[in-house]
Coordinates of N, CA, C and O in Angstrom, one line a residue:
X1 N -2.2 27.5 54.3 CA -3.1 28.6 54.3 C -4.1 28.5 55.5 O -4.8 29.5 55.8
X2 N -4.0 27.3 56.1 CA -5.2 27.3 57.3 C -6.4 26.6 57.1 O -7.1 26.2 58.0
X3 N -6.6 26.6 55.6 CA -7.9 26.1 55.5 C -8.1 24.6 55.2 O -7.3 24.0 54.5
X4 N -8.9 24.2 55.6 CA -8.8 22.5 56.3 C -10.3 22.4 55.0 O -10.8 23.2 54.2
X5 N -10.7 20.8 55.3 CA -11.6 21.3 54.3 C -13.0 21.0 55.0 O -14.1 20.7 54.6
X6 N -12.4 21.4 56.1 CA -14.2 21.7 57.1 C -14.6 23.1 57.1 O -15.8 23.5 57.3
X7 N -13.2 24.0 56.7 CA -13.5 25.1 56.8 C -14.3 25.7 55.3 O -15.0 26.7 55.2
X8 N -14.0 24.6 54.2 CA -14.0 25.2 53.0 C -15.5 24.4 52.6 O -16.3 24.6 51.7
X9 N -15.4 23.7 53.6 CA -16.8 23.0 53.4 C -18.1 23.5 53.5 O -19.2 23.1 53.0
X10 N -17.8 24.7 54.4 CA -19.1 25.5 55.2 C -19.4 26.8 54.2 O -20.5 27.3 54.0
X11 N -18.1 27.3 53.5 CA -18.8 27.9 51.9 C -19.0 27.4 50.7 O -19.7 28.1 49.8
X12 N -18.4 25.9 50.5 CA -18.9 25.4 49.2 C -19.2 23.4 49.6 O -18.4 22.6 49.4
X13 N -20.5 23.2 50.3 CA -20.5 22.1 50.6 C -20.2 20.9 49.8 O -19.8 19.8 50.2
X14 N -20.4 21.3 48.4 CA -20.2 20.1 47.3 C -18.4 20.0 47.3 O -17.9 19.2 46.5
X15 N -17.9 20.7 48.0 CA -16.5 20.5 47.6 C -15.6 19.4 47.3 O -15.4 18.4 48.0
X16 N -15.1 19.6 46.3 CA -14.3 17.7 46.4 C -12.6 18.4 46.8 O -11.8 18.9 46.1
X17 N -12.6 18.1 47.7 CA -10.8 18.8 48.2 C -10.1 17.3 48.5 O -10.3 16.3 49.2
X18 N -9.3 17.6 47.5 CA -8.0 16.7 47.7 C -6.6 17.1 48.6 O -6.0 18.2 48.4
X19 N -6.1 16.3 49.8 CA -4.9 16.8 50.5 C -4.0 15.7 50.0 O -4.4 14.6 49.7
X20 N -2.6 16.4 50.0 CA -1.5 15.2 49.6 C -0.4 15.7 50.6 O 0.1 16.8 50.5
X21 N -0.2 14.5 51.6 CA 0.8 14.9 52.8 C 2.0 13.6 52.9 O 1.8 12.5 52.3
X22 N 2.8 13.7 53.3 CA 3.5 12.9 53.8 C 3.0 11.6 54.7 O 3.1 10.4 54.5
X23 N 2.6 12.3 55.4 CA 1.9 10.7 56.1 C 0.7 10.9 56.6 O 0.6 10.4 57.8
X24 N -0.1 11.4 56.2 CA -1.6 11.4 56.5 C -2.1 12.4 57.3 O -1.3 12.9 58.1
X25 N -3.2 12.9 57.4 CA -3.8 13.8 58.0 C -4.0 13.4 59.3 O -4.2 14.1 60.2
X26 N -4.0 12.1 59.4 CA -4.6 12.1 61.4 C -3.7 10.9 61.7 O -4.3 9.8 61.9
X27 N -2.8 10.8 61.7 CA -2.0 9.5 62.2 C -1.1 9.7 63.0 O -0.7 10.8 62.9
X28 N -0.5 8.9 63.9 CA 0.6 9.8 64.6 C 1.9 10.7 64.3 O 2.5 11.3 65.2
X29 N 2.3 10.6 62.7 CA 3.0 11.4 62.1 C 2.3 12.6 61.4 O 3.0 13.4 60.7
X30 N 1.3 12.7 61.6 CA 0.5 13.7 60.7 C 1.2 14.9 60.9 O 0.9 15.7 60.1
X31 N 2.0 15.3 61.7 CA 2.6 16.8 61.3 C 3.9 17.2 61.3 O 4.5 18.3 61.5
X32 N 4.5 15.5 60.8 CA 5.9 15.9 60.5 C 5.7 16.4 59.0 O 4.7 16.4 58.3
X33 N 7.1 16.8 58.6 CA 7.5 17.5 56.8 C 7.5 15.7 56.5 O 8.0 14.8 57.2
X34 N 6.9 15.5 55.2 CA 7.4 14.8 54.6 C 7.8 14.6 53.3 O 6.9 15.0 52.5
X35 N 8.8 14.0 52.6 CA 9.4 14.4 51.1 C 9.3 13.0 50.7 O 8.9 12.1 51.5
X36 N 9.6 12.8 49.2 CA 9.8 11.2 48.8 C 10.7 10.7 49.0 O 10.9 9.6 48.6
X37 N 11.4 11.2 49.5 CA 13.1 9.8 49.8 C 12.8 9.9 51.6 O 13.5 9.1 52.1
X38 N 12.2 10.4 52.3 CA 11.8 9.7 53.4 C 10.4 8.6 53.0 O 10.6 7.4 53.3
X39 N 9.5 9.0 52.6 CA 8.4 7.8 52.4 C 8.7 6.5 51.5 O 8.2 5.4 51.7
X40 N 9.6 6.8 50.5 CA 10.8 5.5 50.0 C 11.2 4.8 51.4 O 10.4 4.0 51.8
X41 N 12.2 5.0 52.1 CA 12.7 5.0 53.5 C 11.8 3.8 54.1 O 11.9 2.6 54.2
X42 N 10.8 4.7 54.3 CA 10.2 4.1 55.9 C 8.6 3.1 55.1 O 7.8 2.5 55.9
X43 N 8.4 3.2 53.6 CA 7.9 2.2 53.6 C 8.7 1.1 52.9 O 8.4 0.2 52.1
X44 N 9.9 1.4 53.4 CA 11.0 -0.2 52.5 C 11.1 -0.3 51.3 O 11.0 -1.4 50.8
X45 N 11.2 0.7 50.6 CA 11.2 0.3 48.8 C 13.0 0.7 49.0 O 13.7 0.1 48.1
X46 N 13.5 1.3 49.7 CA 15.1 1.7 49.5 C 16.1 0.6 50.0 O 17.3 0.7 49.8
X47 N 15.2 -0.5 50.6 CA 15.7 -1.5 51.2 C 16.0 -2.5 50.5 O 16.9 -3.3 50.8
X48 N 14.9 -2.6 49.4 CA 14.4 -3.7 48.9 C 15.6 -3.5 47.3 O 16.3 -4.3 46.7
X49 N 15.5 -2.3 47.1 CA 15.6 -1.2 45.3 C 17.5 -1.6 45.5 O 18.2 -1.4 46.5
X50 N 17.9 -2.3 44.0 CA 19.5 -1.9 44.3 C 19.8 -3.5 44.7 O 18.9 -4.4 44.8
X51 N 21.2 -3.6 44.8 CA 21.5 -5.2 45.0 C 21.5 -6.0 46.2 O 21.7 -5.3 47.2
X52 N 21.2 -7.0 46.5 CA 20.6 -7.7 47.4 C 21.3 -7.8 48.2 O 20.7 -7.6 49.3
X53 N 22.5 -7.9 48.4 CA 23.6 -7.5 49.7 C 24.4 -6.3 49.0 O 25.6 -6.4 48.7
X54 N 23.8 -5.2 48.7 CA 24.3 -3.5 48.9 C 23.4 -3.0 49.8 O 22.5 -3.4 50.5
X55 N 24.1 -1.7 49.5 CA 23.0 -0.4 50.9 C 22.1 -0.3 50.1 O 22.2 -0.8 48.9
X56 N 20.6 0.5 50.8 CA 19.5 0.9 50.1 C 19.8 1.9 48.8 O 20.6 2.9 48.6
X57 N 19.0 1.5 48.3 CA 19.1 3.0 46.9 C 17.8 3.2 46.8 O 16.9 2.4 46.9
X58 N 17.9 4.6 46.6 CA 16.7 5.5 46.3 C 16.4 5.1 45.2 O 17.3 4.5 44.5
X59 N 15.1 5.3 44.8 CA 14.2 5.4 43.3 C 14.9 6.6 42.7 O 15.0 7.6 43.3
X60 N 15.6 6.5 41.2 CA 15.7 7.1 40.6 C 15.5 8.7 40.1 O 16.1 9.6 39.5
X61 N 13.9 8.3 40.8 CA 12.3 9.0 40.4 C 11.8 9.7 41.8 O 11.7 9.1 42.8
X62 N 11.7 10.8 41.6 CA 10.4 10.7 43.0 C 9.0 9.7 42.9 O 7.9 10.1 42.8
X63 N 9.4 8.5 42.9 CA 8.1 7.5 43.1 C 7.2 7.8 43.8 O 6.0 7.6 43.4
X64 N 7.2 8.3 45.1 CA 6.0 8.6 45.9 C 5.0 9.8 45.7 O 3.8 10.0 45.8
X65 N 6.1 10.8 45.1 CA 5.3 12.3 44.9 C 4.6 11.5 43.7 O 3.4 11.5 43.8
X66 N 5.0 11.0 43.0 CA 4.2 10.6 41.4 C 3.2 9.9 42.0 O 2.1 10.2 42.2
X67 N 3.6 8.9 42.3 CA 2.2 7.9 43.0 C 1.1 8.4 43.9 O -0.1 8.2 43.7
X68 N 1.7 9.2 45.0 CA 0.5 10.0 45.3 C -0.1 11.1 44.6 O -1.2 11.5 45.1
X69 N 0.5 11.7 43.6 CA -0.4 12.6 42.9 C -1.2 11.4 42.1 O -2.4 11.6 42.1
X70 N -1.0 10.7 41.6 CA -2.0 9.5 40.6 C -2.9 8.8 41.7 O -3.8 8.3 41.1
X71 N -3.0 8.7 42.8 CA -3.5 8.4 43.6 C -5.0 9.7 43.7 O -6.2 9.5 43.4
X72 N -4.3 11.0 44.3 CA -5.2 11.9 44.5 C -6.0 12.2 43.0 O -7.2 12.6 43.0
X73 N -5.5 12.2 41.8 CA -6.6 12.5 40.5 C -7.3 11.5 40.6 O -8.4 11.7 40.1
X74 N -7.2 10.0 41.2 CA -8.3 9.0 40.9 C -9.0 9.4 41.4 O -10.1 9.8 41.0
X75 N -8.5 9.6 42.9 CA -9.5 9.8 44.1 C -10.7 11.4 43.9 O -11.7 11.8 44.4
X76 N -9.7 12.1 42.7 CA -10.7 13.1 42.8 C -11.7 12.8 41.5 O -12.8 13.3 41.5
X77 N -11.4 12.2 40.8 CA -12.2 12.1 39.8 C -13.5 11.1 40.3 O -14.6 11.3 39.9
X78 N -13.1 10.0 41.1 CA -13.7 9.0 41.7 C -15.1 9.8 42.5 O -16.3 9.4 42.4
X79 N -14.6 11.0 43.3 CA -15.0 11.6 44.5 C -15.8 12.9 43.2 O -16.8 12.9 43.8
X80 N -16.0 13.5 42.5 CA -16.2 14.6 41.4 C -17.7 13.4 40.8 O -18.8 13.7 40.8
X81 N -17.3 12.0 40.4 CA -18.5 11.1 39.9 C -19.5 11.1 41.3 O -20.6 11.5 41.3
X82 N -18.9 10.5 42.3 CA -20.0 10.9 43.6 C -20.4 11.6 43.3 O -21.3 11.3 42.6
X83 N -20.2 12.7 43.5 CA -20.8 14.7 43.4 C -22.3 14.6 42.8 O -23.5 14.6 43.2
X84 N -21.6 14.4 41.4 CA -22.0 14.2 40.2 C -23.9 13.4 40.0 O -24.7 13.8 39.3
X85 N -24.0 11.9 41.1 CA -24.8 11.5 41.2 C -25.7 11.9 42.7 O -26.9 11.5 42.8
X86 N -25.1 12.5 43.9 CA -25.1 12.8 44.8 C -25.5 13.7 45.0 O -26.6 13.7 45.5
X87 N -24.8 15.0 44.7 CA -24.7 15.9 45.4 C -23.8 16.7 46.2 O -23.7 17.9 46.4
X88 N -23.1 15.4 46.9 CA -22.0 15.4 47.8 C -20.9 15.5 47.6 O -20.4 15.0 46.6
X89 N -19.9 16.3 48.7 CA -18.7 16.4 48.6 C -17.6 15.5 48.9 O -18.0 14.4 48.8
X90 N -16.4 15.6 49.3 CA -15.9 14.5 49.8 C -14.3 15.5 49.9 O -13.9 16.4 49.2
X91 N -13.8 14.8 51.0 CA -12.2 15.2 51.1 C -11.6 13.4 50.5 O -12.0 12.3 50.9
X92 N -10.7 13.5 49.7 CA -10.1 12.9 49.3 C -8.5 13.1 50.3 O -8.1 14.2 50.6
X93 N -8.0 12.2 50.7 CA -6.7 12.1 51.5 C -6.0 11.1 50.8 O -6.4 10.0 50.3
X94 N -4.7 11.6 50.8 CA -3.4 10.8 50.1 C -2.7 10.9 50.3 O -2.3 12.0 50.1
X95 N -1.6 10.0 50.8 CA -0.4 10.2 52.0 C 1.0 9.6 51.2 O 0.9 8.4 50.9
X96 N 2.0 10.2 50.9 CA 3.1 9.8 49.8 C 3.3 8.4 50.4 O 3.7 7.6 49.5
X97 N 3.2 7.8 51.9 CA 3.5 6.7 52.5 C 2.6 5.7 51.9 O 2.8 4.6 51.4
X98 N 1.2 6.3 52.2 CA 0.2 5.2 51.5 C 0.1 4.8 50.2 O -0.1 3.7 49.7
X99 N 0.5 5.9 49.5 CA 1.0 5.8 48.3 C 1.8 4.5 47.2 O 1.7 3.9 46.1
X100 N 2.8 4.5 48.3 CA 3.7 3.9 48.2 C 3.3 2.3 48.6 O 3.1 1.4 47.8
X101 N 3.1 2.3 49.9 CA 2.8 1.1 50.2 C 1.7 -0.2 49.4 O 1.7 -1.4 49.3
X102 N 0.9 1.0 48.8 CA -0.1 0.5 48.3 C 0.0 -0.4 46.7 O -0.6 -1.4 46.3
X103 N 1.0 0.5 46.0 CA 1.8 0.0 45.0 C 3.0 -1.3 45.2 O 3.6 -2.0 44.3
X104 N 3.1 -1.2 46.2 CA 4.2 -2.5 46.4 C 3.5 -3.6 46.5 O 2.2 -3.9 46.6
X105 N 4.8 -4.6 46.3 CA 4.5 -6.2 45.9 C 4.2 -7.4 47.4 O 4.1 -8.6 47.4
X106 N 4.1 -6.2 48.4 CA 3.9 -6.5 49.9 C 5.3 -7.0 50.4 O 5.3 -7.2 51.6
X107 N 6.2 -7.3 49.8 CA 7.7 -7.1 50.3 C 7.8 -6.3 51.1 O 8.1 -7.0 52.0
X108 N 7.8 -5.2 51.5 CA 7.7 -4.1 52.6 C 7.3 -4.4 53.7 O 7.9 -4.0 54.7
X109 N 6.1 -5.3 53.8 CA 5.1 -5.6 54.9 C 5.9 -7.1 55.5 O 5.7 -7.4 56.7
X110 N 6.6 -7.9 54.5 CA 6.7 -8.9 55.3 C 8.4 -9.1 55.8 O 8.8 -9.8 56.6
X111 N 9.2 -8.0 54.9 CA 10.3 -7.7 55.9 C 10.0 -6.7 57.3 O 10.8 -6.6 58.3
X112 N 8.8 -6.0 57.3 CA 8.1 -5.3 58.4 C 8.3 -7.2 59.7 O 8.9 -7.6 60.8
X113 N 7.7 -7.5 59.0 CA 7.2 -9.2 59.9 C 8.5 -9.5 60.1 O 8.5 -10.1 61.2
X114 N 9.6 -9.5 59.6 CA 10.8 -10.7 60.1 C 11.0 -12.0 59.2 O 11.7 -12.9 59.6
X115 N 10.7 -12.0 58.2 CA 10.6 -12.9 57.2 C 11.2 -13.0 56.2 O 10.9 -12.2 55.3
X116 N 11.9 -13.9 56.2 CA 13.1 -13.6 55.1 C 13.0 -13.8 54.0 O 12.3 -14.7 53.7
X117 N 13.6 -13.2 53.0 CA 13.7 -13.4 51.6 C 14.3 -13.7 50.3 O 15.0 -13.0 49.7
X118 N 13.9 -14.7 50.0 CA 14.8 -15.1 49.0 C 15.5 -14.3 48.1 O 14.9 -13.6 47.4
X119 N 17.0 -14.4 47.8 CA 17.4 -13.9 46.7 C 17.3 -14.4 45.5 O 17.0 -15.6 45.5
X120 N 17.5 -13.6 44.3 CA 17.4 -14.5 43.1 C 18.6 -14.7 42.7 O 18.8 -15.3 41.7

């Protein structure tokens, strides 16, 4: 719709606006499309998900869209208690990537590194 929440800020300054994007609002991907079996993908959970010498398998689930929506209700309820003692508003940002990453067992991060992993 256009409206950012700088724009929405200047008619309701208390606003608590939550965005839920693919990969963040200011990062160098910020304005590709993004869905949850790309942010599965590219934060390694498809790599990892499924048997240890098979191809990647997707989540079942859309894991990311769920995770980052549970993400953005903390963040807005979190950000609504600010308000609350404050005054103040807040944009809340939640990226299905961050989402994701943030939920993992850091397996993602250290096959990122080159480090190998044990099978069980």
């Amino acid at each position: 719709m256009g409206l950012g929440y700088d724009d929405v800020r200047k008619v309701k300054p208390d606003i608590v606006y939550v965005s839920v994007s693919g990969w963040g609002q200011w990062g160098p991907d910020h304005d590709r499309v993004g869905y949850d079996p790309m942010a599965q993908a590219a934060g390694g959970f498809i790599s990892l998900n499924g048997e240890v010498n098979g191809p990647p398998v997707k989540a079942p689930t859309f894991l990311c869209d769920d995770l980052a929506g549970l993400h953005g209700a903390i963040g807005a309820i979190a950000a609504l208690r600010h308000r609350d003692q404050t005054g103040e508003g807040q944009h809340v940002d939640v990226s299905l990537l961050d989402a994701m990453l943030f939920q993992s067992n850091g397996y993602p991060t250290l096959g990122a590194m080159g480090i190998p992993m044990e099978s069980g």
